[in-house]
Short mmCIF file of C-alpha atoms in Angstrom, two decimals:
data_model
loop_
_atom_site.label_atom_id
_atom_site.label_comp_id
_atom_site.label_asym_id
_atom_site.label_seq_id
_atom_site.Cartn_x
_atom_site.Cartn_y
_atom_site.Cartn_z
CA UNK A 1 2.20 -6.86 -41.18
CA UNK A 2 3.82 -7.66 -37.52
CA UNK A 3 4.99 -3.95 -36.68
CA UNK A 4 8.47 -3.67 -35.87
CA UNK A 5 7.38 -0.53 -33.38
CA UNK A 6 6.08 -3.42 -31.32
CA UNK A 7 9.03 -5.83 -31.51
CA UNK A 8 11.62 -3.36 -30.66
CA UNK A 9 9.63 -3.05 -27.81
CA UNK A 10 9.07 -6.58 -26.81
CA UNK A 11 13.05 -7.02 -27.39
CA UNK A 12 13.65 -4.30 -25.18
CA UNK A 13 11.65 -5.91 -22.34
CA UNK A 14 12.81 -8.65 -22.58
CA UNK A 15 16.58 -8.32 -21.60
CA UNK A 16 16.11 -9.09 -17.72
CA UNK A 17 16.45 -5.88 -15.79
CA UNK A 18 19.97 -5.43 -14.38
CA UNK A 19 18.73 -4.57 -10.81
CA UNK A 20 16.66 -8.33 -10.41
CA UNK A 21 19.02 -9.45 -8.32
CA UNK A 22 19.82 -7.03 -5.78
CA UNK A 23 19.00 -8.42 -2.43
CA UNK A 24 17.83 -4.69 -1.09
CA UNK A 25 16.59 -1.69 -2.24
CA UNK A 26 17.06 2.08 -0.65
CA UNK A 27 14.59 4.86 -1.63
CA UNK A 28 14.29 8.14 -0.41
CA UNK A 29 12.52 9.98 2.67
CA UNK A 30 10.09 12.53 0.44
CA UNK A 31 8.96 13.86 3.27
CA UNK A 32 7.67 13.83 7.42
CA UNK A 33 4.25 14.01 9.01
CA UNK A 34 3.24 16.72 11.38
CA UNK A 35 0.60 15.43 13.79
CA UNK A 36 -0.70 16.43 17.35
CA UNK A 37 0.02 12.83 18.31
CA UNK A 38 3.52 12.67 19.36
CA UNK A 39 3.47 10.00 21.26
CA UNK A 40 2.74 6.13 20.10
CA UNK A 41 0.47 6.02 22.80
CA UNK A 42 -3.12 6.73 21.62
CA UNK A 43 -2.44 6.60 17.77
CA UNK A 44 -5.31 5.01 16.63
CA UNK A 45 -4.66 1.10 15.52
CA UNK A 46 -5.81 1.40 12.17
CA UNK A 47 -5.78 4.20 9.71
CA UNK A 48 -9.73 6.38 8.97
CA UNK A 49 -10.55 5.47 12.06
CA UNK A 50 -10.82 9.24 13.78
CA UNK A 51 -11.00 12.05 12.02
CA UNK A 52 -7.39 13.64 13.40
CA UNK A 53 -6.12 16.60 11.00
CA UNK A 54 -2.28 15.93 10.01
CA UNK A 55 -0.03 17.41 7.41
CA UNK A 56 2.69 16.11 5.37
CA UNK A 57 5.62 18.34 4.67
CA UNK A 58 7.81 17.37 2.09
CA UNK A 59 12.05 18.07 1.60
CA UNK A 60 13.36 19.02 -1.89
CA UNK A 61 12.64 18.36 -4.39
CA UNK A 62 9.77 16.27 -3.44
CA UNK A 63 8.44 19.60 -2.05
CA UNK A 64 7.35 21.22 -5.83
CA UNK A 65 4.16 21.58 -6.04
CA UNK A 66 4.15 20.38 -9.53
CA UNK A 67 4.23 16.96 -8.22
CA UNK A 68 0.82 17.36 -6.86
CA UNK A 69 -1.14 18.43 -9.99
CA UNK A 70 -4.36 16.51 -10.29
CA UNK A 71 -4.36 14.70 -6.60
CA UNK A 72 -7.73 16.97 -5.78
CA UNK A 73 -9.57 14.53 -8.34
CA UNK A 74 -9.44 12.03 -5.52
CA UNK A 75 -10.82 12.13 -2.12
CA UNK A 76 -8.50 9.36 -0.70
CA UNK A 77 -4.84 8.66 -0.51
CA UNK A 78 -2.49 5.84 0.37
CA UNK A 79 0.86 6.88 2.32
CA UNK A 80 3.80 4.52 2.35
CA UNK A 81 5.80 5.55 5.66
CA UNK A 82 7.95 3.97 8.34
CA UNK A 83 7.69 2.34 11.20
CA UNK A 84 10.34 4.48 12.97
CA UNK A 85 9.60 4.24 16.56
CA UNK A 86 10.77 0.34 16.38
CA UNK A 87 14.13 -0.20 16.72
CA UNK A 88 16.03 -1.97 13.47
CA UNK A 89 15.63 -5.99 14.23
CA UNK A 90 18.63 -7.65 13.36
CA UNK A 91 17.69 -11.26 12.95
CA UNK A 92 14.21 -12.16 11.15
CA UNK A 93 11.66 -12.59 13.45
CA UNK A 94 8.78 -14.89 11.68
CA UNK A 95 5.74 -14.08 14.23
CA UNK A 96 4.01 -11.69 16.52
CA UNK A 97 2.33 -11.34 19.31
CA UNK A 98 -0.65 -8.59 17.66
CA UNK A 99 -2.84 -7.13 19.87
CA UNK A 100 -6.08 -8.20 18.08
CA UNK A 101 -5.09 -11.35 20.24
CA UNK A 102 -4.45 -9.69 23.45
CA UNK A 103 -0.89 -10.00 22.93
CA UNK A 104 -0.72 -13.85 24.09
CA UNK A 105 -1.44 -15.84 20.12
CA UNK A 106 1.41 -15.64 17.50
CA UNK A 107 1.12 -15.19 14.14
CA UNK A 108 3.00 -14.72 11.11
CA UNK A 109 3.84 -11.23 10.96
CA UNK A 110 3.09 -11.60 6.55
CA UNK A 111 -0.11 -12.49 7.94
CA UNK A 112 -0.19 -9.10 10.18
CA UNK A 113 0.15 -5.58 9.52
CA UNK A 114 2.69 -5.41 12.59
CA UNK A 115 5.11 -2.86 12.53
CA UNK A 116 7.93 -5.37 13.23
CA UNK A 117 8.39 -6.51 9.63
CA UNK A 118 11.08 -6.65 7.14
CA UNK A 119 10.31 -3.27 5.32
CA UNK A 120 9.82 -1.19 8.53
CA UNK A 121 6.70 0.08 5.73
CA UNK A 122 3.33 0.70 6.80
CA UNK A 123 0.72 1.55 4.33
CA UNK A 124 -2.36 3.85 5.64
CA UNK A 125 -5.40 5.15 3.82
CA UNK A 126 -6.68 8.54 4.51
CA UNK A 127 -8.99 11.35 3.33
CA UNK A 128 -7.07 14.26 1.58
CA UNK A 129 -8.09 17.48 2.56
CA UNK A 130 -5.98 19.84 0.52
CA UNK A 131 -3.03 20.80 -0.43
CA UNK A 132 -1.62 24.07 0.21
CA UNK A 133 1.76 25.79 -1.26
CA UNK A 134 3.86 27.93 0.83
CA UNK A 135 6.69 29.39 -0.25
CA UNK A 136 5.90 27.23 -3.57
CA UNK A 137 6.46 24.37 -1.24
CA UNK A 138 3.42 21.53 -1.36
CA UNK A 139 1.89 20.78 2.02
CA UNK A 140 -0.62 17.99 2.06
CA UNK A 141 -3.18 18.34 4.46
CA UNK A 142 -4.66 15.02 5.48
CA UNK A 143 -7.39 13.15 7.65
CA UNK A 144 -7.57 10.28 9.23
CA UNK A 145 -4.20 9.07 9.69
CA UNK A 146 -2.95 6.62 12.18
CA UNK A 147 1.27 7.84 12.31
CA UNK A 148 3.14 9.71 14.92
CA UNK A 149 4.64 13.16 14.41
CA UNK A 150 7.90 13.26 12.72
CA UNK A 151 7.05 9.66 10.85
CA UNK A 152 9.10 9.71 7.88
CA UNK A 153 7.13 9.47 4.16
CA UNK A 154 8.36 7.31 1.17
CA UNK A 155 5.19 8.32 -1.10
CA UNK A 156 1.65 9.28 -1.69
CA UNK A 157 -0.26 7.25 -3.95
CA UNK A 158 -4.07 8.37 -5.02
CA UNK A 159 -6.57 5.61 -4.13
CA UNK A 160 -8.32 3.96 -7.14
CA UNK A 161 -11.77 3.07 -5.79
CA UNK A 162 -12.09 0.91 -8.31
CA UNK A 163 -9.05 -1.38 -7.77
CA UNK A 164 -8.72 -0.76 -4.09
CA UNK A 165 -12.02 -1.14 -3.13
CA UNK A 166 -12.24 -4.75 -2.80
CA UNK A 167 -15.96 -5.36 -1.79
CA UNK A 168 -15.96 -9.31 -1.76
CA UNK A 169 -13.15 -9.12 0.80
CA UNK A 170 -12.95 -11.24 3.66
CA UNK A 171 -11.20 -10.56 6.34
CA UNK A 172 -11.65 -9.13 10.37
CA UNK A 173 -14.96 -7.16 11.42
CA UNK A 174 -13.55 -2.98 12.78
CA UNK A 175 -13.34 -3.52 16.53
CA UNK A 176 -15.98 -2.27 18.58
CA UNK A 177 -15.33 1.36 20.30
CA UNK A 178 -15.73 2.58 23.59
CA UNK A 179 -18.39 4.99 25.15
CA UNK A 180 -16.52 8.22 26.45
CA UNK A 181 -17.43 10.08 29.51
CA UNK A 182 -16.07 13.42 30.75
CA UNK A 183 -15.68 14.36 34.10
CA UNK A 184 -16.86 17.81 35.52
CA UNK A 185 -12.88 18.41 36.60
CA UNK A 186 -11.99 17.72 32.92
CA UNK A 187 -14.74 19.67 31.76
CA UNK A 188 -13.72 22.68 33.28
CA UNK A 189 -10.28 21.60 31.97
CA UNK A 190 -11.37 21.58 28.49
CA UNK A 191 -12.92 24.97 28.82
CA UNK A 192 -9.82 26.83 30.29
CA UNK A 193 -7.41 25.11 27.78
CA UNK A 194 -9.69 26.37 25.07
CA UNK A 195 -10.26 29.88 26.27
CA UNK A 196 -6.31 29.99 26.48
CA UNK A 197 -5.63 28.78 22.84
CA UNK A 198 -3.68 25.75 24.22
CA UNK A 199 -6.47 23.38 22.28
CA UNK A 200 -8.96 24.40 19.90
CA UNK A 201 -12.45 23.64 19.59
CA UNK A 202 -12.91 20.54 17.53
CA UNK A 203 -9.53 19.00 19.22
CA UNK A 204 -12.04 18.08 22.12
CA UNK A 205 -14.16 16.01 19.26
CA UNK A 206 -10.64 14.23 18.65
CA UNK A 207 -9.53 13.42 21.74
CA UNK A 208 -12.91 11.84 22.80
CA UNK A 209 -12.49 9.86 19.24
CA UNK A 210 -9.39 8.80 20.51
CA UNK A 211 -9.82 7.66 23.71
CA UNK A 212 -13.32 5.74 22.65
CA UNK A 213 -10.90 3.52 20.29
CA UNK A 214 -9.46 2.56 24.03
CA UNK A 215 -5.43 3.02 23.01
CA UNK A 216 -4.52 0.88 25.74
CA UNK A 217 -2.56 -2.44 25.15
CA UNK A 218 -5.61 -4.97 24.57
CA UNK A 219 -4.14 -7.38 27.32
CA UNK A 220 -4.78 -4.32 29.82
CA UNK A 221 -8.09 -3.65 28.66
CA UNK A 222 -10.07 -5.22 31.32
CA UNK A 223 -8.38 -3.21 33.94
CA UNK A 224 -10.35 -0.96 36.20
CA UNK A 225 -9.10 2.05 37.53
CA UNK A 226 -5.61 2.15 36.65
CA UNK A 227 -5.44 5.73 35.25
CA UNK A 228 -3.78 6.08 32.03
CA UNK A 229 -2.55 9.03 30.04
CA UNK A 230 -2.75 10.12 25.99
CA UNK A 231 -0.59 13.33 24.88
CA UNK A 232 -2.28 15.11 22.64
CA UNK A 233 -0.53 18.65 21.58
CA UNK A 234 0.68 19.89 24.47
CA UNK A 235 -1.64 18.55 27.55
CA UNK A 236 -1.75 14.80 28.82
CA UNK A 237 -5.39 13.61 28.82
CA UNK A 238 -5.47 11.10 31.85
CA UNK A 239 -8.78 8.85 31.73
CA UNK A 240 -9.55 5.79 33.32
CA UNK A 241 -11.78 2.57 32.85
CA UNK A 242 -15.18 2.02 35.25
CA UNK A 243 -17.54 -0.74 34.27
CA UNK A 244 -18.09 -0.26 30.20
CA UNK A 245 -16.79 3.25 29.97
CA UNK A 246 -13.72 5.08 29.90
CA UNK A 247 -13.78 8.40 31.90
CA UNK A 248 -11.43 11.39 31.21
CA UNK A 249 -10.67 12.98 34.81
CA UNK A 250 -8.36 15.33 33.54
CA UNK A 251 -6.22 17.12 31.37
CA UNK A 252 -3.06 17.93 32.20
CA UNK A 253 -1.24 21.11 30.29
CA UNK A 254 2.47 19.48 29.46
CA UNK A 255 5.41 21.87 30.57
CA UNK A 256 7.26 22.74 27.16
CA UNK B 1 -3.13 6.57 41.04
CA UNK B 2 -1.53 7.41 37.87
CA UNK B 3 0.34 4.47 37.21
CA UNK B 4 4.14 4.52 36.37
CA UNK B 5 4.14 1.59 33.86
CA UNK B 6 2.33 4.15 31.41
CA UNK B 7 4.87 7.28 31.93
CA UNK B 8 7.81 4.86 31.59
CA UNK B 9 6.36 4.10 28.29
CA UNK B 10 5.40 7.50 27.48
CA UNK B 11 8.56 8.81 28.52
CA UNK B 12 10.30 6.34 26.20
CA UNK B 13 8.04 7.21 23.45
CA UNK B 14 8.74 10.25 23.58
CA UNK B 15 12.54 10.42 22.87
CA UNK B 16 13.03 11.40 19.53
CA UNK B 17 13.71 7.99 17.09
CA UNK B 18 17.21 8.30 15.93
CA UNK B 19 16.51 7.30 12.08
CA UNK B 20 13.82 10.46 12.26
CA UNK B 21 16.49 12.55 10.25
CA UNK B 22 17.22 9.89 7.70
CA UNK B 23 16.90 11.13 4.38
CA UNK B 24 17.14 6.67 2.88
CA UNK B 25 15.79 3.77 3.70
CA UNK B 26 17.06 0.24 2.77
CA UNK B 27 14.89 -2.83 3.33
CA UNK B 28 15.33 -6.07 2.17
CA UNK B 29 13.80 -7.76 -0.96
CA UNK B 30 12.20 -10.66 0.40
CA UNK B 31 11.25 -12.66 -2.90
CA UNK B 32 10.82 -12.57 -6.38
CA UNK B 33 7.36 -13.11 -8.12
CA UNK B 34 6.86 -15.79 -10.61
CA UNK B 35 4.40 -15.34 -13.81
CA UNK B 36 3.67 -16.30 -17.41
CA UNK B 37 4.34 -12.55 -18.23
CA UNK B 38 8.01 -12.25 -19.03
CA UNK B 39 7.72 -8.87 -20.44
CA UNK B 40 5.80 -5.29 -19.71
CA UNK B 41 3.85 -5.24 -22.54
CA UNK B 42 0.65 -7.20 -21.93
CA UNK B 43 0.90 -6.80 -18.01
CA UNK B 44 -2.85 -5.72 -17.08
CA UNK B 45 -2.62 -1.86 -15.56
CA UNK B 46 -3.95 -2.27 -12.19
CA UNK B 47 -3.82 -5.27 -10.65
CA UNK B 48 -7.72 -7.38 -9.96
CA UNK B 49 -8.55 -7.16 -13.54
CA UNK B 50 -7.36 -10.19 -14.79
CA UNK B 51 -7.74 -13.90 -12.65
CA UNK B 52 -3.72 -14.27 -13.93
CA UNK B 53 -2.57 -16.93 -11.21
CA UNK B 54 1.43 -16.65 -10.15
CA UNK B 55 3.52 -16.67 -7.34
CA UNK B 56 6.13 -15.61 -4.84
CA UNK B 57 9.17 -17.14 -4.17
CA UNK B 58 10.75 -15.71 -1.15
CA UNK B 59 14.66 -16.01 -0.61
CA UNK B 60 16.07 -17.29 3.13
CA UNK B 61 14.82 -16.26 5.92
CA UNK B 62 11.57 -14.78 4.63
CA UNK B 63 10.57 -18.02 3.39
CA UNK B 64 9.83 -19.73 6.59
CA UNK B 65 6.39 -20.83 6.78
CA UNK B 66 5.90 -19.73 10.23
CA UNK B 67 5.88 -16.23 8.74
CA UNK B 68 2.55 -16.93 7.06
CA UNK B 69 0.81 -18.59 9.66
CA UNK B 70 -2.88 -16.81 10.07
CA UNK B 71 -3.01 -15.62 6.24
CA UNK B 72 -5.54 -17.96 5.25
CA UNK B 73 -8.17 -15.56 7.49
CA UNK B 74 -7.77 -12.93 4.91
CA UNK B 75 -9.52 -13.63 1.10
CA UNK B 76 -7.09 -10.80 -0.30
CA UNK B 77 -3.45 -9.26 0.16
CA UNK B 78 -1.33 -6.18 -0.33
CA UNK B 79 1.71 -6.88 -2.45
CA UNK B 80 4.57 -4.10 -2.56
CA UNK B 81 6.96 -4.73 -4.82
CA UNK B 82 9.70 -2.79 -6.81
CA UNK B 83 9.14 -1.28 -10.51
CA UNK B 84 12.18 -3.07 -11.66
CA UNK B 85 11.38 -2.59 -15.71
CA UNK B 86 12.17 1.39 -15.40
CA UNK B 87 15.95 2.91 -15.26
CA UNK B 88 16.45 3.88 -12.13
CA UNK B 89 15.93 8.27 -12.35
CA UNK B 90 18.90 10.46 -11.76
CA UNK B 91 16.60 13.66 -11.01
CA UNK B 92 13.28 13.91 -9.29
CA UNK B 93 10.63 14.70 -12.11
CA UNK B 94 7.57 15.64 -10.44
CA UNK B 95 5.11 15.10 -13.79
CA UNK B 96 4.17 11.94 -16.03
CA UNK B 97 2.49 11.78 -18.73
CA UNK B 98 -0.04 8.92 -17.98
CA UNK B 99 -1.93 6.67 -20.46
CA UNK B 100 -4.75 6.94 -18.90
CA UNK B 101 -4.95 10.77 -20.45
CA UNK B 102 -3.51 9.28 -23.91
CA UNK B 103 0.16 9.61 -23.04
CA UNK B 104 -0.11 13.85 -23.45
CA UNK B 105 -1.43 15.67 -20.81
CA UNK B 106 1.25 16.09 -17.63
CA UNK B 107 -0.04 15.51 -14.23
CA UNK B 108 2.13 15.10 -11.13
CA UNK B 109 3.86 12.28 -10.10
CA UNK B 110 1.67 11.55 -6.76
CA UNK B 111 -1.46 11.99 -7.76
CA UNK B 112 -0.66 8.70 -9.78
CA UNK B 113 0.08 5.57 -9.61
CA UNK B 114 2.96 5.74 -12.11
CA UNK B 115 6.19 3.45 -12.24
CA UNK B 116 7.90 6.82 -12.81
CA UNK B 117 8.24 7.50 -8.35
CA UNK B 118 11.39 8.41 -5.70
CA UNK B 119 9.89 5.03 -4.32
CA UNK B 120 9.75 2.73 -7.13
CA UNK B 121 7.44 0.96 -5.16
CA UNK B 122 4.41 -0.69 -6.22
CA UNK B 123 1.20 -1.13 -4.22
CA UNK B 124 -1.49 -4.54 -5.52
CA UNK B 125 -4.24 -6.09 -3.94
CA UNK B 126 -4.12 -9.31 -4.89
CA UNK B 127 -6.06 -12.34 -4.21
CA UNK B 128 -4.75 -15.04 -2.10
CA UNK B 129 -4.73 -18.36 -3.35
CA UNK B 130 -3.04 -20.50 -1.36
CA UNK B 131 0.21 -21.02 0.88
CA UNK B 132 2.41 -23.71 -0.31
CA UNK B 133 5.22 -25.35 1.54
CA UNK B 134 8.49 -26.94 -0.28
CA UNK B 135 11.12 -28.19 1.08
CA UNK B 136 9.73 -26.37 4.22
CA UNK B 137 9.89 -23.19 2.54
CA UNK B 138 6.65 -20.77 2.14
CA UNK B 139 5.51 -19.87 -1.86
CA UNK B 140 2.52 -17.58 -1.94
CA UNK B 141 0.31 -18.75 -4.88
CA UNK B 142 -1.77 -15.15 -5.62
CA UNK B 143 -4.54 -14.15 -8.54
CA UNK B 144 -4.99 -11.20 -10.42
CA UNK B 145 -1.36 -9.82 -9.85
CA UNK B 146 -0.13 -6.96 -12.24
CA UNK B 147 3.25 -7.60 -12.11
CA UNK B 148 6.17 -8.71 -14.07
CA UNK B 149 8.03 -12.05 -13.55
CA UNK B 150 11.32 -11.61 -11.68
CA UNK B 151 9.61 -8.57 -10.06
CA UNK B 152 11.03 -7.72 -6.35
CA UNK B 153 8.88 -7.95 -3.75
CA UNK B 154 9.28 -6.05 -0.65
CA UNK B 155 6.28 -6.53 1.49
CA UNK B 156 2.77 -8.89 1.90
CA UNK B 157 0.03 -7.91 4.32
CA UNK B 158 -3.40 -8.65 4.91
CA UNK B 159 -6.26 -6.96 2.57
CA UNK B 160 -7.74 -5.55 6.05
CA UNK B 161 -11.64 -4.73 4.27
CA UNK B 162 -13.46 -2.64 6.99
CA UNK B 163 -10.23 -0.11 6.91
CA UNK B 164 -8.81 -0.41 3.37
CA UNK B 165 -12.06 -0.90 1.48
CA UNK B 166 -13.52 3.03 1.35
CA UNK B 167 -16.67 2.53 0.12
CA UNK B 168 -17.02 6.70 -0.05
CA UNK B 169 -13.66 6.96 -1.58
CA UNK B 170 -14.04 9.02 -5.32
CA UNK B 171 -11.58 8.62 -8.56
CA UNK B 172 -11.86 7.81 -11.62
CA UNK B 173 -14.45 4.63 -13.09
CA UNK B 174 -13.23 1.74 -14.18
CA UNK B 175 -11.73 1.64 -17.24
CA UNK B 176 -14.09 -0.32 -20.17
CA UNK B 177 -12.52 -3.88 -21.61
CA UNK B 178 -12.96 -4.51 -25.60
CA UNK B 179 -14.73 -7.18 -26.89
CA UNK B 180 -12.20 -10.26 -28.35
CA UNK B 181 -12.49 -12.13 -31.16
CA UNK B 182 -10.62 -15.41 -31.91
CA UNK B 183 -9.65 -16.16 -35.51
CA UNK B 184 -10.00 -19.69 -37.09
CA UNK B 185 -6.81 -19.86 -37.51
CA UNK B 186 -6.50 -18.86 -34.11
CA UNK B 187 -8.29 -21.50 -33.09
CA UNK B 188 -6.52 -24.04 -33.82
CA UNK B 189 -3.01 -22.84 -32.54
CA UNK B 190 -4.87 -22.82 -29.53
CA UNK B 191 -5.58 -26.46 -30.14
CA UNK B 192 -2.11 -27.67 -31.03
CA UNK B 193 -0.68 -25.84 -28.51
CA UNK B 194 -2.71 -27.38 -25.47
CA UNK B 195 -2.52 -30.73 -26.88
CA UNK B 196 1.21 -30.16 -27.07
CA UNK B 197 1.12 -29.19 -23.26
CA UNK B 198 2.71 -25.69 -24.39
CA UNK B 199 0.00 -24.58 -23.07
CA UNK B 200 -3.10 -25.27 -20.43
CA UNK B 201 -6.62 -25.29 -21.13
CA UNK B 202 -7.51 -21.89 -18.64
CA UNK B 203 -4.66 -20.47 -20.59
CA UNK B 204 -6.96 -19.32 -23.07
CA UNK B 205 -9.04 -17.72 -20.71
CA UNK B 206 -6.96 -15.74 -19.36
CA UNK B 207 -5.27 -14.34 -22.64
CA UNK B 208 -8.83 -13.42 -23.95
CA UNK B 209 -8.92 -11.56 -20.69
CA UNK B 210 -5.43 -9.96 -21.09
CA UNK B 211 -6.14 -8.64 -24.45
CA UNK B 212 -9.87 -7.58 -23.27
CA UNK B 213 -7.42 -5.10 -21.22
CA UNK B 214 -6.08 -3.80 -24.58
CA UNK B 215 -2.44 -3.81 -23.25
CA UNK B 216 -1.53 -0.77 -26.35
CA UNK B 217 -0.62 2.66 -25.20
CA UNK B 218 -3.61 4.59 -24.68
CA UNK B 219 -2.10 6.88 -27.33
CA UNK B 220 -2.33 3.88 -30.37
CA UNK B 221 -5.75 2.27 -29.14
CA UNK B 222 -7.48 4.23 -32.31
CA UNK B 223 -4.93 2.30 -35.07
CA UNK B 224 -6.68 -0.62 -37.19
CA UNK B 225 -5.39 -3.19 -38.65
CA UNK B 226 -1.36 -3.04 -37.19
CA UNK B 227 -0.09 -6.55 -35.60
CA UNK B 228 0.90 -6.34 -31.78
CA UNK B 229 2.34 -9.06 -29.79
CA UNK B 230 1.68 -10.21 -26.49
CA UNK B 231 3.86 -12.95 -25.07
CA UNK B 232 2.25 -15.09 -22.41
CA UNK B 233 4.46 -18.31 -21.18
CA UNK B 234 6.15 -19.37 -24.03
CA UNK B 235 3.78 -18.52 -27.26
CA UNK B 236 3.65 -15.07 -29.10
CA UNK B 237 -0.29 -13.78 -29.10
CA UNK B 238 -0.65 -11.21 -32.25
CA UNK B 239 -3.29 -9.44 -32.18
CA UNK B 240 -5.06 -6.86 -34.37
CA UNK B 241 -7.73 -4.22 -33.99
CA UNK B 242 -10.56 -4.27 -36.20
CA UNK B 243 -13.58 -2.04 -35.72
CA UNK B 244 -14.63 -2.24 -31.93
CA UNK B 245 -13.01 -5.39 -31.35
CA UNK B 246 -9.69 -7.11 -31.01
CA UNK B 247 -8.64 -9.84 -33.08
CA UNK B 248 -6.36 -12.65 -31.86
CA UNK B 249 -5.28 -13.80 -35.55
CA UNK B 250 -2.62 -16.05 -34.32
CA UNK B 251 -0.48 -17.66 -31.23
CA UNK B 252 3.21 -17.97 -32.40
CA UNK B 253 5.23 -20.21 -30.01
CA UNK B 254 8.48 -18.91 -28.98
CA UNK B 255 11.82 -20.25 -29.93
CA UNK B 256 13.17 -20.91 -26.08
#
């Protein structure tokens, strides 16, 4: 007995979908990311890389918390989000310069994970911390990620560690970080900015994670003392390279 | 010194993007994947489980071969593609019903993987096969995809393992595969059929390996002895489940 349960099925399948052959495909902005990085400078390259705190919040209805039931059964996430802070290309551009290579090698940008691709999409893992409802509105609290403030979110996806964990993968070792010194100036800066609530405690632990992943452009990197500057909140944390280190001098408190 | 180069890039970062506010996004499909499975049913549910080889096809300009140049580094890829089986949804429903909890209990929509998305995007690793170049135009030969043929593809990057491979990351195990048994009869419409060239000899293979998957709803895997049907290429598998096992009884091939 062939059950017809099954054929119906099958038949229904197999009528091509009417939408193959659309040549693009729009899908809505669920939502925007709230991070102390508001800059593209000092982002970190890759996503789980520092531990920076980050919340997603989420417009209508993507915002019910419904939507959100079960996500504490994993401790990982992938977001699908835009590469905003390029501007649109017009014309196809097949290869990029990626700073792995110091900017000089091209590649093809399939073979990247450049923001100057055809989707505009990147993808990011990163730890979920929680998710709290305001106003029965989700917020997704999350750690680790590598996108600016106001980046806009097309979806959250648990990770499967099973499937995504590919452990025979081959690929490019995690680049090397930098040892971090303070200065006594930016010491004392730290302590002030903490003692007036502009930065909290661990944000000091973050912005020393930050700079030790060395944000600047990889062509630059050899570059002694050229003093360079990371927002972070509201202060500019200005730190320059001597011999193998990276030294913050100072941090700046931004006018608002 | 602080150096000006940096604050004229800071300063430029720091303009608000003008798409921030966008509530779309449009990007282009770049090709259409190519596989034996014409239909949903059958189509392993994650994608790694089965060594099913296929391939892109990408449409002009995304299928110049410069584009891929520097792939060959990475062992595995990132495929996004479009859920193009499902009606596109008129209202946001922020629950499924996933078969991985037997089709009943509701959980929401992002704390799954589920076709059911505002995205209707797709996220596979895949492994990479090989690039081939026709007509000087790129086709991506991948294994273990988990898509349809004529899906939409909207993205390929590099399987980066020291930042996408978690190795801490928790979720749920592996789901197990069922044993499979061939029939005599079986048997030989495997033989006729790869004498006849309908089908090749790792064909067999890898339709033991689909129906290891047990491609029913999770809902049905508990009913003996009813007839499903798998189509691979152009042949019909039925199949049948008898005690612990699956049954291939036998391979019908399809009237084209």
């Amino acid at each position: 007995m062939l059950l017809t349960f099954w054929h119906k099925e099958l038949i229904f399948y197999h009528k091509p979908p009417k939408n193959t052959m659309n040549t693009h495909h729009t899908l809505p902005v669920i939502g925007h990311h709230h991070s102390p990085l508001t800059q593209k400078f000092g982002i970190p390259r890759q996503p789980n890389l520092v531990a920076i705190k980050s919340h997603i919040r989420f417009v209508a209805p993507f915002n019910n918390p419904d939507a959100f039931v079960g996500i504490e059964n994993y401790s990982h996430l992938w977001i699908l989000w835009q590469f905003h802070h390029n501007k649109e290309q017009v014309n196809f551009r097949p290869q990029v310069r990626p700073p792995r290579l110091g900017g000089n090698d091209k590649i093809g940008v399939f073979a990247t994970r450049s923001m100057y691709r055809p989707s505009q999409i990147g993808l990011s893992v990163v730890q979920l911390d929680r998710v709290e409802v305001v106003d029965n509105q989700a917020i997704l609290h999350i750690i680790g990620a590598d996108m600016a403030d106001g980046t806009p979110i097309f979806d959250v996806k648990p990770y499967l560690p099973y499937v995504d964990g590919v452990h025979e993968a081959m690929g490019f070792d995690k680049p090397s970080v930098r040892d971090v010194k303070i200065s006594e100036r930016a010491e004392g800066d730290f302590e002030v900015l903490i003692l007036n609530n502009t930065l909290q405690n661990d944000d000091k632990d973050i912005i020393l994670s930050l700079i030790a992943q060395d944000p600047r452009p990889a062509y630059r990197q050899n570059e002694m003392g050229v003093m360079c500057s990371m927002r972070y909140k509201t202060v500019d944390v200005d730190f320059i390279r001597a011999e193998d280190m990276l030294v913050i001098e100072h941090i700046r408190r931004v006018k608002p």
